[in-house]
């Protein structure tokens, strides 16, 4: 079975500063990796996904993530955050070959301060 | 295109009452899912349906039943609600892309309080 660990439950950061949200996964087989964002009182929205190929993946709203197989990580980054980026961010993984079953991390609350 | 819609948005139940959460998607997706979200635990899969007429248990199916009514609709039923089922419930649907990868799209959620 896979598991996902999001190392920080809360990340406060000032507006226009860079941010990194950390995600590590555990799996005995190849995986697909995802980042979702949840704005207050809304459902989850896909930010970006890694399927194969280039390890640097660009998503919406200026976010990007890098897949590191040796460190089993998929950290999310943004060079300059805005107040509107305040939300909860979830990392998720699915097995190649069983792609319907997503396993989610516990989430990281990003709060952007003025 | 409304995407994935859920009703109701909010519900308060007493212990032992029953209710059905409704979900519909207009994206012609084959697969649909029900998750629950609890503080500090991310989302956990309750049931999923790979196609019309089929359903399978996820990680936390106890206390729930599901019906895949047609390709568009996937309902979740609580026969006898318990306080432990207080949660936010999300429905999702997915499309198959290249190979076996599927991307899931989520509804806005139903907030359920069981007293």
Short mmCIF file of C-alpha atoms in Angstrom, two decimals:
data_model
loop_
_atom_site.label_atom_id
_atom_site.label_comp_id
_atom_site.label_asym_id
_atom_site.label_seq_id
_atom_site.Cartn_x
_atom_site.Cartn_y
_atom_site.Cartn_z
CA UNK A 1 0.00 0.00 0.00
CA UNK A 2 1.08 3.58 -0.56
CA UNK A 3 1.29 6.32 2.01
CA UNK A 4 1.81 10.08 1.81
CA UNK A 5 3.38 12.30 4.44
CA UNK A 6 3.02 16.05 4.37
CA UNK A 7 5.61 17.21 6.82
CA UNK A 8 4.11 20.58 7.70
CA UNK A 9 0.51 20.99 8.80
CA UNK A 10 0.73 24.81 8.80
CA UNK A 11 2.95 27.11 6.73
CA UNK A 12 2.68 30.86 7.29
CA UNK A 13 4.50 33.04 4.78
CA UNK A 14 4.53 36.71 3.90
CA UNK A 15 3.12 37.95 0.62
CA UNK A 16 5.62 37.90 -2.28
CA UNK A 17 7.93 35.49 -0.44
CA UNK A 18 8.75 32.06 -1.91
CA UNK A 19 7.18 28.94 -0.43
CA UNK A 20 7.83 25.20 -0.48
CA UNK A 21 5.27 22.66 0.72
CA UNK A 22 6.83 19.29 1.37
CA UNK A 23 5.47 15.90 0.40
CA UNK A 24 7.07 12.48 0.78
CA UNK A 25 5.53 9.21 -0.31
CA UNK A 26 6.09 5.53 0.26
CA UNK A 27 5.30 2.86 -2.31
CA UNK A 28 6.75 -0.44 -3.45
CA UNK A 29 5.60 0.20 -7.04
CA UNK A 30 5.67 3.07 -9.52
CA UNK A 31 3.27 5.89 -8.78
CA UNK A 32 1.53 8.91 -10.20
CA UNK A 33 1.68 12.04 -8.03
CA UNK A 34 -0.73 14.93 -7.61
CA UNK A 35 -1.16 18.20 -5.79
CA UNK A 36 -4.67 19.49 -5.07
CA UNK A 37 -5.71 22.84 -3.57
CA UNK A 38 -8.80 23.43 -1.44
CA UNK A 39 -9.99 26.99 -0.92
CA UNK A 40 -12.23 27.65 2.10
CA UNK A 41 -15.59 25.93 1.85
CA UNK A 42 -14.85 24.56 -1.60
CA UNK A 43 -13.98 21.21 -3.15
CA UNK A 44 -10.52 20.14 -4.25
CA UNK A 45 -9.02 21.50 -7.44
CA UNK A 46 -6.15 19.86 -9.30
CA UNK A 47 -3.00 22.02 -9.25
CA UNK A 48 -0.63 19.72 -11.11
CA UNK A 49 0.29 16.09 -11.66
CA UNK A 50 3.30 13.96 -12.44
CA UNK A 51 2.71 10.97 -14.69
CA UNK A 52 6.07 10.39 -16.37
CA UNK A 53 8.79 12.23 -18.25
CA UNK A 54 10.24 15.51 -17.01
CA UNK A 55 10.57 15.55 -13.25
CA UNK A 56 9.71 19.27 -13.06
CA UNK A 57 5.98 19.76 -13.44
CA UNK A 58 4.31 23.12 -13.89
CA UNK A 59 0.74 23.69 -12.77
CA UNK A 60 -1.83 26.42 -12.50
CA UNK A 61 -1.44 29.70 -10.58
CA UNK A 62 2.37 29.69 -10.92
CA UNK A 63 2.97 26.55 -8.88
CA UNK A 64 5.47 23.86 -9.80
CA UNK A 65 6.63 20.60 -8.26
CA UNK A 66 9.65 18.39 -8.67
CA UNK A 67 9.55 14.62 -8.55
CA UNK A 68 12.60 13.13 -6.86
CA UNK A 69 12.51 9.35 -7.08
CA UNK A 70 15.60 8.73 -4.96
CA UNK A 71 14.20 10.82 -2.11
CA UNK A 72 10.58 9.74 -2.77
CA UNK A 73 9.52 13.36 -2.66
CA UNK A 74 7.22 15.64 -4.64
CA UNK A 75 7.61 19.09 -3.11
CA UNK A 76 5.43 21.99 -4.27
CA UNK A 77 6.97 25.41 -4.82
CA UNK A 78 5.99 28.93 -5.79
CA UNK A 79 8.55 31.74 -6.15
CA UNK A 80 6.24 34.54 -4.99
CA UNK A 81 2.94 33.95 -3.20
CA UNK A 82 -0.18 36.09 -3.10
CA UNK A 83 -2.85 36.53 -0.46
CA UNK A 84 -5.19 34.57 -2.75
CA UNK A 85 -2.95 31.48 -2.41
CA UNK A 86 -4.16 31.03 1.16
CA UNK A 87 -5.71 27.57 1.11
CA UNK A 88 -5.13 23.97 2.12
CA UNK A 89 -2.90 21.91 -0.14
CA UNK A 90 -3.06 18.15 -0.46
CA UNK A 91 -0.48 15.82 -1.94
CA UNK A 92 -1.83 12.52 -3.32
CA UNK A 93 -0.47 9.38 -4.92
CA UNK A 94 -1.91 6.56 -6.99
CA UNK A 95 -0.28 3.33 -8.10
CA UNK A 96 0.49 2.85 -11.75
CA UNK A 97 -1.87 0.07 -12.71
CA UNK A 98 -4.43 0.96 -10.04
CA UNK A 99 -4.82 4.57 -10.92
CA UNK A 100 -8.32 5.08 -9.56
CA UNK A 101 -7.34 4.77 -5.93
CA UNK A 102 -5.85 8.01 -4.65
CA UNK A 103 -4.15 8.11 -1.28
CA UNK A 104 -4.04 11.60 0.21
CA UNK A 105 -1.73 13.24 2.66
CA UNK A 106 -3.16 15.02 5.70
CA UNK A 107 -2.83 18.45 4.10
CA UNK A 108 -0.83 21.64 4.61
CA UNK A 109 -2.58 24.90 5.44
CA UNK A 110 -0.78 27.73 3.64
CA UNK A 111 -1.53 31.14 5.09
CA UNK A 112 -0.18 34.16 3.23
CA UNK A 113 0.26 37.19 5.45
CA UNK A 114 0.20 40.82 4.23
CA UNK B 1 -20.80 22.48 -17.67
CA UNK B 2 -21.57 22.32 -13.97
CA UNK B 3 -18.91 19.64 -13.32
CA UNK B 4 -19.62 17.65 -10.14
CA UNK B 5 -22.60 18.77 -8.07
CA UNK B 6 -23.61 17.59 -4.60
CA UNK B 7 -26.76 17.97 -2.54
CA UNK B 8 -27.37 18.96 0.16
CA UNK B 9 -24.61 21.40 1.09
CA UNK B 10 -25.30 21.07 4.82
CA UNK B 11 -27.20 18.56 6.93
CA UNK B 12 -27.77 18.00 10.63
CA UNK B 13 -28.96 14.55 11.72
CA UNK B 14 -29.76 12.90 15.01
CA UNK B 15 -28.08 9.61 15.86
CA UNK B 16 -29.94 6.75 14.20
CA UNK B 17 -31.51 8.81 11.42
CA UNK B 18 -30.90 7.92 7.80
CA UNK B 19 -30.12 10.08 4.81
CA UNK B 20 -28.84 9.95 1.25
CA UNK B 21 -26.20 12.25 -0.18
CA UNK B 22 -26.63 12.91 -3.87
CA UNK B 23 -23.90 13.43 -6.46
CA UNK B 24 -24.13 14.07 -10.20
CA UNK B 25 -21.59 14.81 -12.90
CA UNK B 26 -22.12 16.10 -16.42
CA UNK B 27 -18.66 15.33 -17.83
CA UNK B 28 -19.54 11.84 -19.11
CA UNK B 29 -17.00 10.26 -16.77
CA UNK B 30 -17.09 6.54 -16.15
CA UNK B 31 -15.67 6.50 -12.63
CA UNK B 32 -17.14 8.13 -9.52
CA UNK B 33 -16.03 8.25 -5.88
CA UNK B 34 -17.13 9.15 -2.37
CA UNK B 35 -14.62 10.47 0.15
CA UNK B 36 -14.84 11.78 3.67
CA UNK B 37 -12.58 14.52 5.00
CA UNK B 38 -11.76 14.77 8.68
CA UNK B 39 -9.41 17.27 10.35
CA UNK B 40 -5.76 16.23 10.13
CA UNK B 41 -6.53 13.11 8.09
CA UNK B 42 -6.81 14.25 4.51
CA UNK B 43 -9.43 12.52 2.36
CA UNK B 44 -10.28 8.86 2.76
CA UNK B 45 -12.07 6.82 0.12
CA UNK B 46 -15.41 5.35 1.21
CA UNK B 47 -16.64 3.71 -2.02
CA UNK B 48 -16.01 4.04 -5.69
CA UNK B 49 -17.69 3.00 -8.92
CA UNK B 50 -15.51 2.22 -11.91
CA UNK B 51 -18.49 2.17 -14.26
CA UNK B 52 -22.26 2.14 -14.30
CA UNK B 53 -23.54 -0.90 -12.45
CA UNK B 54 -20.39 -1.58 -10.43
CA UNK B 55 -19.30 -0.44 -6.97
CA UNK B 56 -16.32 -1.30 -4.77
CA UNK B 57 -15.32 -0.62 -1.19
CA UNK B 58 -12.62 1.87 -0.39
CA UNK B 59 -10.66 2.43 2.79
CA UNK B 60 -13.57 3.25 5.16
CA UNK B 61 -16.84 1.68 3.87
CA UNK B 62 -18.42 0.62 7.18
CA UNK B 63 -21.73 2.33 7.91
CA UNK B 64 -22.30 3.39 4.31
CA UNK B 65 -23.98 2.08 1.19
CA UNK B 66 -23.81 3.41 -2.34
CA UNK B 67 -25.84 3.26 -5.53
CA UNK B 68 -24.63 4.01 -9.03
CA UNK B 69 -28.01 4.96 -10.42
CA UNK B 70 -26.78 5.68 -13.94
CA UNK B 71 -23.64 7.06 -15.53
CA UNK B 72 -24.29 10.55 -14.14
CA UNK B 73 -25.37 9.83 -10.56
CA UNK B 74 -23.71 8.18 -7.55
CA UNK B 75 -25.44 8.36 -4.17
CA UNK B 76 -24.15 7.65 -0.66
CA UNK B 77 -26.55 6.41 2.03
CA UNK B 78 -26.18 6.43 5.78
CA UNK B 79 -28.74 3.94 7.11
CA UNK B 80 -28.28 4.76 10.81
CA UNK B 81 -26.14 7.81 11.35
CA UNK B 82 -23.57 7.90 14.16
CA UNK B 83 -21.63 10.87 15.60
CA UNK B 84 -18.44 9.32 14.15
CA UNK B 85 -19.87 10.03 10.71
CA UNK B 86 -19.75 13.77 11.30
CA UNK B 87 -17.52 14.88 8.46
CA UNK B 88 -17.31 16.66 5.14
CA UNK B 89 -18.21 14.35 2.26
CA UNK B 90 -16.82 14.85 -1.22
CA UNK B 91 -17.92 13.25 -4.43
CA UNK B 92 -15.52 13.02 -7.37
CA UNK B 93 -15.49 11.71 -10.91
CA UNK B 94 -12.62 10.85 -13.20
CA UNK B 95 -11.72 10.48 -16.81
CA UNK B 96 -9.20 8.06 -18.21
CA UNK B 97 -6.30 9.70 -19.98
CA UNK B 98 -3.26 8.08 -21.56
CA UNK B 99 -2.47 4.62 -20.29
CA UNK B 100 -4.31 3.93 -17.04
CA UNK B 101 -3.97 7.34 -15.46
CA UNK B 102 -7.19 9.00 -14.29
CA UNK B 103 -7.60 12.56 -13.07
CA UNK B 104 -10.26 13.14 -10.44
CA UNK B 105 -12.54 16.18 -10.30
CA UNK B 106 -14.25 17.05 -7.03
CA UNK B 107 -17.60 18.47 -6.03
CA UNK B 108 -18.02 21.27 -3.45
CA UNK B 109 -18.77 18.91 -0.55
CA UNK B 110 -21.58 18.15 1.91
CA UNK B 111 -21.05 19.12 5.55
CA UNK B 112 -22.76 16.61 7.82
CA UNK B 113 -23.21 16.94 11.58
CA UNK B 114 -24.58 13.98 13.52
CA UNK B 115 -25.76 14.82 17.02
#
